[in-house]
Amino acid sequence: MKAVVLAAGQGTRIRPLSHSVPKPMLPVADRPLVAHTIDAAIDAGADEIVLVIGYEADTVHEYFGPEYRGVPVSYAVQTEQAGTADAVNAASEHLDGPFAVLNGDNLYDPAAIAQLFEQCPAVCAIEVDDPRNYGVLSTDGDSVSGIVEKPADPPTNLANAGAYAFPEAARKWLEVPESDRGEHEITDVLATVIDEFDVSPVTLSRWLDVGRPWELLEANEWKLSVLERRIDGDVSDDAHLEGDVVVEPGATIKPGVVIDGPALIRSGATVGPNAYVRGATLIDEGAKVGHAAEVKNSVLSRDASVSHLSYVGDSVLGRDVNLGAGTNVANLRHDDAAIEFTVKGERVSTGRRKFGIVAGDDVKTGINSSLTPGLKLSPGATTNPGETVNRDR
Ligand code: TTP
């Protein structure tokens, strides 16, 4: 079956991280987010990937090329991000026979995607305690009988998980009217398929929709936790690596470093001397953790640097970020309340008791900067030496 993977979105909620790197290309363990979606499709037996690209399309195209893991990849360009049904419609010419549709910013358990393909027509669902903020499936016996968006009174606890296996006939139904939020939505295509076919629900055991920055941390927590210990880089005899730690070839771990996994230290990265890295942490290619710095449960993107005597916890640092010596990130409130973060101009709860900062590419902090929980720093923002920063900039 061909799998259409949607990766054209602008990723407005995950800004500033999506400023220059499109959301599907943000790092999750050793590969971009969308590579995990594509891996799930290939592991489930997809014989071709149709990747829908739009925002920062070249970055996605260059990474995957014409073939990925031996499976052909073709590309459809969605010129305007007019919704998920519009995105699939952009890929319509590539389709013949039944086809699957997966969100390129979702992590799925691969076994369920194999089941989805087998049971076509089918839709993936995840059981949630409170489905009122999701698209919710209703069922009749073993079939899905409908889908309703954000219902006040949910018919089931089965939330739509954005993975579909459609019969060939669905190609005719891709042109749907605009929804209330002004997009052409794939769920309206699903509604027609449900009317015309018996659609099976396939329940996922694990699923993650990466929409906001802390969900990128959660994605890394998931995919780093399944890595197995592998030490290929240059590791000092005086370093202590505990648990599932991966040190790629070309990475350097200096004397006195302690790493508690899960952690991935990628090629060209340097840690130490005397640094402490606690899981789940990704130190991406070329990133640096300096002398006596501590990094916990964080993502350091390519070429980011945490200088000596600094602390970074539960944070995401974009590319080329440089935290000056003695920069400290606070990740916990005195009142223990969940940390809030600004998403599209509104303060929302991350639901996390511990959350640090999100720094866009090229942020630079002065020495001894103090950064408060839930802080967002735009690409290129700077702080002064000794400054306490408690407002986004
Ligand atoms: P969304 O998460 O709804 O959109 P987005 O990724 O652009 O993020 P945001 O809401 O923060 O701006 O999209 C779900 C998936 O569908 C995601 O993988 C991106 C993809 N998509 C497209 O390919 N084209 C589109 O027009 C839209 C809206 C989404």
Short mmCIF file of N, CA and C in Angstrom, two decimals, residues 28-150:
data_model
loop_
_atom_site.label_atom_id
_atom_site.label_comp_id
_atom_site.label_asym_id
_atom_site.label_seq_id
_atom_site.Cartn_x
_atom_site.Cartn_y
_atom_site.Cartn_z
N VAL A 28 14.40 14.27 16.64
CA VAL A 28 13.86 13.33 17.63
C VAL A 28 14.83 12.14 17.64
N ALA A 29 15.61 12.04 18.70
CA ALA A 29 16.70 11.06 18.79
C ALA A 29 17.62 11.21 17.57
N ASP A 30 17.84 10.15 16.82
CA ASP A 30 18.88 10.21 15.79
C ASP A 30 18.37 10.57 14.40
N ARG A 31 17.12 11.04 14.30
CA ARG A 31 16.58 11.38 12.97
C ARG A 31 15.48 12.43 13.11
N PRO A 32 15.05 13.01 11.98
CA PRO A 32 13.98 14.00 12.08
C PRO A 32 12.65 13.35 12.49
N LEU A 33 11.79 14.17 13.08
CA LEU A 33 10.47 13.70 13.52
C LEU A 33 9.75 12.88 12.44
N VAL A 34 9.67 13.41 11.21
CA VAL A 34 8.88 12.72 10.17
C VAL A 34 9.51 11.40 9.76
N ALA A 35 10.82 11.22 10.00
CA ALA A 35 11.45 9.94 9.65
C ALA A 35 10.86 8.82 10.52
N HIS A 36 10.46 9.15 11.74
CA HIS A 36 9.84 8.13 12.60
C HIS A 36 8.49 7.71 12.03
N THR A 37 7.73 8.69 11.51
CA THR A 37 6.43 8.37 10.89
C THR A 37 6.66 7.47 9.67
N ILE A 38 7.63 7.86 8.85
CA ILE A 38 7.91 7.09 7.63
C ILE A 38 8.43 5.69 8.00
N ASP A 39 9.26 5.62 9.04
CA ASP A 39 9.72 4.31 9.50
C ASP A 39 8.54 3.41 9.88
N ALA A 40 7.56 3.99 10.57
CA ALA A 40 6.39 3.19 10.98
C ALA A 40 5.66 2.68 9.74
N ALA A 41 5.55 3.53 8.71
CA ALA A 41 4.85 3.12 7.47
C ALA A 41 5.64 2.02 6.76
N ILE A 42 6.96 2.17 6.70
CA ILE A 42 7.79 1.17 6.02
C ILE A 42 7.78 -0.15 6.80
N ASP A 43 7.89 -0.05 8.13
CA ASP A 43 7.85 -1.27 8.95
C ASP A 43 6.51 -1.99 8.79
N ALA A 44 5.47 -1.22 8.50
CA ALA A 44 4.13 -1.83 8.33
C ALA A 44 3.96 -2.39 6.91
N GLY A 45 4.95 -2.17 6.04
CA GLY A 45 4.88 -2.77 4.70
C GLY A 45 4.53 -1.80 3.58
N ALA A 46 4.60 -0.50 3.81
CA ALA A 46 4.32 0.46 2.72
C ALA A 46 5.29 0.22 1.58
N ASP A 47 4.78 0.21 0.32
CA ASP A 47 5.70 -0.03 -0.81
C ASP A 47 6.08 1.26 -1.51
N GLU A 48 5.47 2.39 -1.11
CA GLU A 48 5.91 3.69 -1.61
C GLU A 48 5.46 4.76 -0.61
N ILE A 49 6.32 5.75 -0.42
CA ILE A 49 5.95 6.88 0.44
C ILE A 49 5.69 8.07 -0.46
N VAL A 50 4.53 8.68 -0.29
CA VAL A 50 4.25 9.93 -1.00
C VAL A 50 4.30 11.04 0.06
N LEU A 51 5.33 11.84 -0.03
CA LEU A 51 5.55 12.86 1.00
C LEU A 51 4.97 14.18 0.51
N VAL A 52 4.02 14.73 1.27
CA VAL A 52 3.45 16.03 0.90
C VAL A 52 4.25 17.11 1.61
N ILE A 53 4.87 17.98 0.83
CA ILE A 53 5.73 19.01 1.39
C ILE A 53 5.23 20.38 0.97
N GLY A 54 5.61 21.41 1.71
CA GLY A 54 5.16 22.77 1.39
C GLY A 54 6.09 23.75 2.08
N TYR A 55 5.82 23.98 3.37
CA TYR A 55 6.65 24.91 4.14
C TYR A 55 8.09 24.38 4.23
N GLU A 56 9.06 25.18 3.84
CA GLU A 56 10.48 24.78 3.86
C GLU A 56 10.67 23.40 3.19
N ALA A 57 10.02 23.25 2.01
CA ALA A 57 9.96 21.94 1.35
C ALA A 57 11.33 21.36 1.02
N ASP A 58 12.27 22.23 0.64
CA ASP A 58 13.57 21.71 0.17
C ASP A 58 14.30 20.90 1.24
N THR A 59 14.19 21.36 2.49
CA THR A 59 14.89 20.67 3.58
C THR A 59 14.41 19.23 3.69
N VAL A 60 13.10 19.03 3.53
CA VAL A 60 12.54 17.68 3.65
C VAL A 60 12.99 16.85 2.44
N HIS A 61 12.86 17.46 1.26
CA HIS A 61 13.19 16.77 0.01
C HIS A 61 14.64 16.30 0.02
N GLU A 62 15.54 17.22 0.42
CA GLU A 62 16.98 16.89 0.41
C GLU A 62 17.29 15.74 1.36
N TYR A 63 16.64 15.69 2.49
CA TYR A 63 16.95 14.64 3.47
C TYR A 63 16.55 13.26 2.96
N PHE A 64 15.36 13.15 2.38
CA PHE A 64 14.87 11.81 2.03
C PHE A 64 15.25 11.38 0.60
N GLY A 65 15.36 12.34 -0.31
CA GLY A 65 15.76 11.99 -1.68
C GLY A 65 14.75 11.06 -2.35
N PRO A 66 15.15 10.34 -3.40
CA PRO A 66 14.21 9.52 -4.17
C PRO A 66 13.88 8.18 -3.51
N GLU A 67 14.68 7.79 -2.51
CA GLU A 67 14.48 6.48 -1.88
C GLU A 67 14.91 6.56 -0.42
N TYR A 68 14.16 5.93 0.45
CA TYR A 68 14.51 5.92 1.87
C TYR A 68 14.35 4.49 2.37
N ARG A 69 15.39 3.95 2.96
CA ARG A 69 15.41 2.55 3.42
C ARG A 69 14.97 1.58 2.30
N GLY A 70 15.36 1.87 1.08
CA GLY A 70 15.05 0.98 -0.03
C GLY A 70 13.64 1.13 -0.57
N VAL A 71 12.87 2.07 -0.04
CA VAL A 71 11.48 2.27 -0.49
C VAL A 71 11.41 3.58 -1.29
N PRO A 72 10.79 3.57 -2.49
CA PRO A 72 10.72 4.81 -3.26
C PRO A 72 9.92 5.90 -2.54
N VAL A 73 10.43 7.12 -2.66
CA VAL A 73 9.73 8.27 -2.07
C VAL A 73 9.41 9.23 -3.22
N SER A 74 8.13 9.58 -3.35
CA SER A 74 7.78 10.62 -4.33
C SER A 74 7.23 11.82 -3.56
N TYR A 75 7.18 12.95 -4.23
CA TYR A 75 6.86 14.21 -3.55
C TYR A 75 5.68 14.91 -4.21
N ALA A 76 4.79 15.44 -3.40
CA ALA A 76 3.71 16.28 -3.90
C ALA A 76 3.83 17.61 -3.16
N VAL A 77 3.75 18.69 -3.90
CA VAL A 77 3.91 20.00 -3.26
C VAL A 77 2.54 20.62 -3.03
N GLN A 78 2.28 20.97 -1.78
CA GLN A 78 1.05 21.69 -1.45
C GLN A 78 1.43 23.17 -1.35
N THR A 79 0.93 23.96 -2.30
CA THR A 79 1.42 25.34 -2.40
C THR A 79 0.92 26.22 -1.26
N GLU A 80 -0.32 26.00 -0.83
CA GLU A 80 -0.85 26.79 0.28
C GLU A 80 -1.32 25.80 1.35
N GLN A 81 -1.02 26.05 2.62
CA GLN A 81 -1.38 25.07 3.65
C GLN A 81 -2.86 25.23 4.00
N ALA A 82 -3.69 24.65 3.14
CA ALA A 82 -5.15 24.85 3.25
C ALA A 82 -5.85 23.71 3.98
N GLY A 83 -5.08 22.84 4.62
CA GLY A 83 -5.71 21.79 5.42
C GLY A 83 -5.25 20.40 5.00
N THR A 84 -5.58 19.43 5.85
CA THR A 84 -5.07 18.07 5.65
C THR A 84 -5.71 17.37 4.44
N ALA A 85 -7.00 17.64 4.16
CA ALA A 85 -7.62 17.02 2.97
C ALA A 85 -7.01 17.62 1.71
N ASP A 86 -6.77 18.92 1.76
CA ASP A 86 -6.13 19.61 0.63
C ASP A 86 -4.73 19.03 0.40
N ALA A 87 -4.04 18.70 1.49
CA ALA A 87 -2.69 18.12 1.37
C ALA A 87 -2.75 16.75 0.68
N VAL A 88 -3.72 15.92 1.08
CA VAL A 88 -3.84 14.60 0.44
C VAL A 88 -4.25 14.78 -1.02
N ASN A 89 -5.12 15.74 -1.26
CA ASN A 89 -5.56 16.01 -2.64
C ASN A 89 -4.37 16.39 -3.53
N ALA A 90 -3.41 17.10 -2.94
CA ALA A 90 -2.21 17.48 -3.70
C ALA A 90 -1.43 16.23 -4.14
N ALA A 91 -1.60 15.13 -3.39
CA ALA A 91 -0.88 13.89 -3.71
C ALA A 91 -1.71 12.95 -4.59
N SER A 92 -2.92 13.38 -4.94
CA SER A 92 -3.89 12.48 -5.59
C SER A 92 -3.34 11.81 -6.85
N GLU A 93 -2.57 12.55 -7.64
CA GLU A 93 -2.06 11.97 -8.90
C GLU A 93 -1.09 10.82 -8.67
N HIS A 94 -0.53 10.75 -7.48
CA HIS A 94 0.43 9.68 -7.18
C HIS A 94 -0.29 8.40 -6.76
N LEU A 95 -1.62 8.49 -6.60
CA LEU A 95 -2.32 7.36 -5.96
C LEU A 95 -3.03 6.46 -6.96
N ASP A 96 -2.98 5.16 -6.68
CA ASP A 96 -3.80 4.18 -7.38
C ASP A 96 -4.05 3.08 -6.36
N GLY A 97 -5.23 2.57 -6.27
CA GLY A 97 -5.53 1.55 -5.25
C GLY A 97 -5.71 2.17 -3.88
N PRO A 98 -5.92 1.31 -2.88
CA PRO A 98 -6.08 1.82 -1.51
C PRO A 98 -4.82 2.55 -1.05
N PHE A 99 -4.98 3.48 -0.13
CA PHE A 99 -3.80 4.24 0.33
C PHE A 99 -3.95 4.61 1.80
N ALA A 100 -2.80 4.77 2.44
CA ALA A 100 -2.82 5.19 3.85
C ALA A 100 -2.44 6.66 3.93
N VAL A 101 -2.91 7.32 4.98
CA VAL A 101 -2.55 8.72 5.23
C VAL A 101 -2.06 8.81 6.68
N LEU A 102 -0.87 9.35 6.86
CA LEU A 102 -0.31 9.50 8.22
C LEU A 102 0.13 10.94 8.41
N ASN A 103 -0.06 11.47 9.61
CA ASN A 103 0.44 12.82 9.92
C ASN A 103 1.95 12.75 10.13
N GLY A 104 2.68 13.60 9.45
CA GLY A 104 4.14 13.57 9.54
C GLY A 104 4.69 14.14 10.83
N ASP A 105 3.81 14.52 11.76
CA ASP A 105 4.29 15.01 13.05
C ASP A 105 3.74 14.15 14.20
N ASN A 106 3.35 12.92 13.85
CA ASN A 106 2.82 12.02 14.87
C ASN A 106 3.74 10.81 15.04
N LEU A 107 3.89 10.35 16.28
CA LEU A 107 4.60 9.09 16.53
C LEU A 107 3.56 8.02 16.83
N TYR A 108 3.68 6.92 16.13
CA TYR A 108 2.70 5.82 16.28
C TYR A 108 3.44 4.57 16.72
N ASP A 109 2.73 3.64 17.39
CA ASP A 109 3.41 2.37 17.59
C ASP A 109 3.29 1.58 16.28
N PRO A 110 4.45 1.12 15.75
CA PRO A 110 4.48 0.55 14.41
C PRO A 110 3.56 -0.67 14.23
N ALA A 111 3.38 -1.46 15.29
CA ALA A 111 2.54 -2.66 15.16
C ALA A 111 1.12 -2.28 14.76
N ALA A 112 0.64 -1.17 15.31
CA ALA A 112 -0.73 -0.74 15.01
C ALA A 112 -0.85 -0.27 13.56
N ILE A 113 0.22 0.32 13.03
CA ILE A 113 0.16 0.78 11.63
C ILE A 113 0.08 -0.43 10.70
N ALA A 114 0.77 -1.52 11.05
CA ALA A 114 0.66 -2.75 10.24
C ALA A 114 -0.79 -3.25 10.26
N GLN A 115 -1.40 -3.18 11.43
CA GLN A 115 -2.81 -3.60 11.56
C GLN A 115 -3.73 -2.68 10.74
N LEU A 116 -3.42 -1.39 10.77
CA LEU A 116 -4.20 -0.41 10.01
C LEU A 116 -4.21 -0.78 8.52
N PHE A 117 -3.02 -1.11 8.00
CA PHE A 117 -2.91 -1.47 6.58
C PHE A 117 -3.73 -2.73 6.29
N GLU A 118 -3.59 -3.72 7.19
CA GLU A 118 -4.28 -5.01 6.98
C GLU A 118 -5.79 -4.85 6.99
N GLN A 119 -6.28 -3.96 7.86
CA GLN A 119 -7.74 -3.88 8.06
C GLN A 119 -8.41 -2.82 7.20
N CYS A 120 -7.69 -2.25 6.25
CA CYS A 120 -8.22 -1.19 5.38
C CYS A 120 -9.61 -1.54 4.85
N PRO A 121 -10.60 -0.65 4.89
CA PRO A 121 -10.60 0.71 5.44
C PRO A 121 -10.56 0.71 6.97
N ALA A 122 -9.71 1.55 7.49
CA ALA A 122 -9.52 1.57 8.94
C ALA A 122 -9.01 2.93 9.39
N VAL A 123 -9.15 3.19 10.68
CA VAL A 123 -8.66 4.45 11.26
C VAL A 123 -8.06 4.13 12.62
N CYS A 124 -6.94 4.79 12.94
CA CYS A 124 -6.31 4.56 14.25
C CYS A 124 -6.94 5.46 15.31
N ALA A 125 -7.08 4.89 16.49
CA ALA A 125 -7.63 5.63 17.62
C ALA A 125 -6.79 5.37 18.84
N ILE A 126 -6.82 6.32 19.76
CA ILE A 126 -6.13 6.12 21.04
C ILE A 126 -7.15 6.34 22.15
N GLU A 127 -7.13 5.47 23.15
CA GLU A 127 -8.08 5.63 24.26
C GLU A 127 -7.57 6.72 25.19
N VAL A 128 -8.38 7.73 25.43
CA VAL A 128 -7.97 8.82 26.33
C VAL A 128 -9.01 8.99 27.43
N ASP A 129 -8.57 9.52 28.59
CA ASP A 129 -9.50 9.70 29.72
C ASP A 129 -10.53 10.77 29.42
N ASP A 130 -10.07 11.89 28.82
CA ASP A 130 -10.99 12.98 28.54
C ASP A 130 -10.91 13.34 27.05
N PRO A 131 -11.83 12.80 26.24
CA PRO A 131 -11.72 12.99 24.79
C PRO A 131 -12.27 14.32 24.29
N ARG A 132 -12.70 15.22 25.18
CA ARG A 132 -13.44 16.41 24.72
C ARG A 132 -12.64 17.36 23.85
N ASN A 133 -11.30 17.22 23.87
CA ASN A 133 -10.48 18.10 23.03
C ASN A 133 -10.00 17.45 21.75
N TYR A 134 -10.60 16.32 21.39
CA TYR A 134 -10.14 15.56 20.23
C TYR A 134 -11.29 15.39 19.23
N GLY A 135 -10.94 14.83 18.05
CA GLY A 135 -11.96 14.25 17.19
C GLY A 135 -12.29 12.90 17.79
N VAL A 136 -13.56 12.61 18.03
CA VAL A 136 -13.91 11.38 18.75
C VAL A 136 -14.70 10.46 17.82
N LEU A 137 -14.32 9.17 17.81
CA LEU A 137 -15.00 8.19 16.97
C LEU A 137 -16.18 7.62 17.72
N SER A 138 -17.30 7.43 17.02
CA SER A 138 -18.38 6.63 17.59
C SER A 138 -18.34 5.27 16.89
N THR A 139 -18.81 4.26 17.58
CA THR A 139 -18.74 2.91 17.00
C THR A 139 -20.10 2.23 17.04
N ASP A 140 -20.24 1.27 16.11
CA ASP A 140 -21.45 0.45 16.07
C ASP A 140 -20.95 -0.98 15.88
N GLY A 141 -20.99 -1.78 16.92
CA GLY A 141 -20.38 -3.11 16.85
C GLY A 141 -18.89 -2.96 16.62
N ASP A 142 -18.38 -3.63 15.54
CA ASP A 142 -16.94 -3.59 15.28
C ASP A 142 -16.54 -2.48 14.31
N SER A 143 -17.50 -1.63 13.94
CA SER A 143 -17.18 -0.60 12.93
C SER A 143 -17.29 0.81 13.51
N VAL A 144 -16.61 1.71 12.83
CA VAL A 144 -16.71 3.13 13.20
C VAL A 144 -17.99 3.67 12.54
N SER A 145 -18.82 4.36 13.32
CA SER A 145 -20.07 4.85 12.74
C SER A 145 -20.07 6.36 12.54
N GLY A 146 -19.05 7.05 13.07
CA GLY A 146 -19.01 8.50 12.87
C GLY A 146 -17.80 9.12 13.55
N ILE A 147 -17.60 10.40 13.25
CA ILE A 147 -16.53 11.14 13.93
C ILE A 147 -17.06 12.52 14.26
N VAL A 148 -16.82 12.98 15.47
CA VAL A 148 -17.31 14.29 15.88
C VAL A 148 -16.17 15.05 16.54
N GLU A 149 -16.00 16.34 16.13
CA GLU A 149 -14.89 17.15 16.63
C GLU A 149 -15.21 17.75 17.99
N LYS A 150 -14.30 17.58 18.92
CA LYS A 150 -14.36 18.20 20.25
C LYS A 150 -15.77 18.20 20.87
#
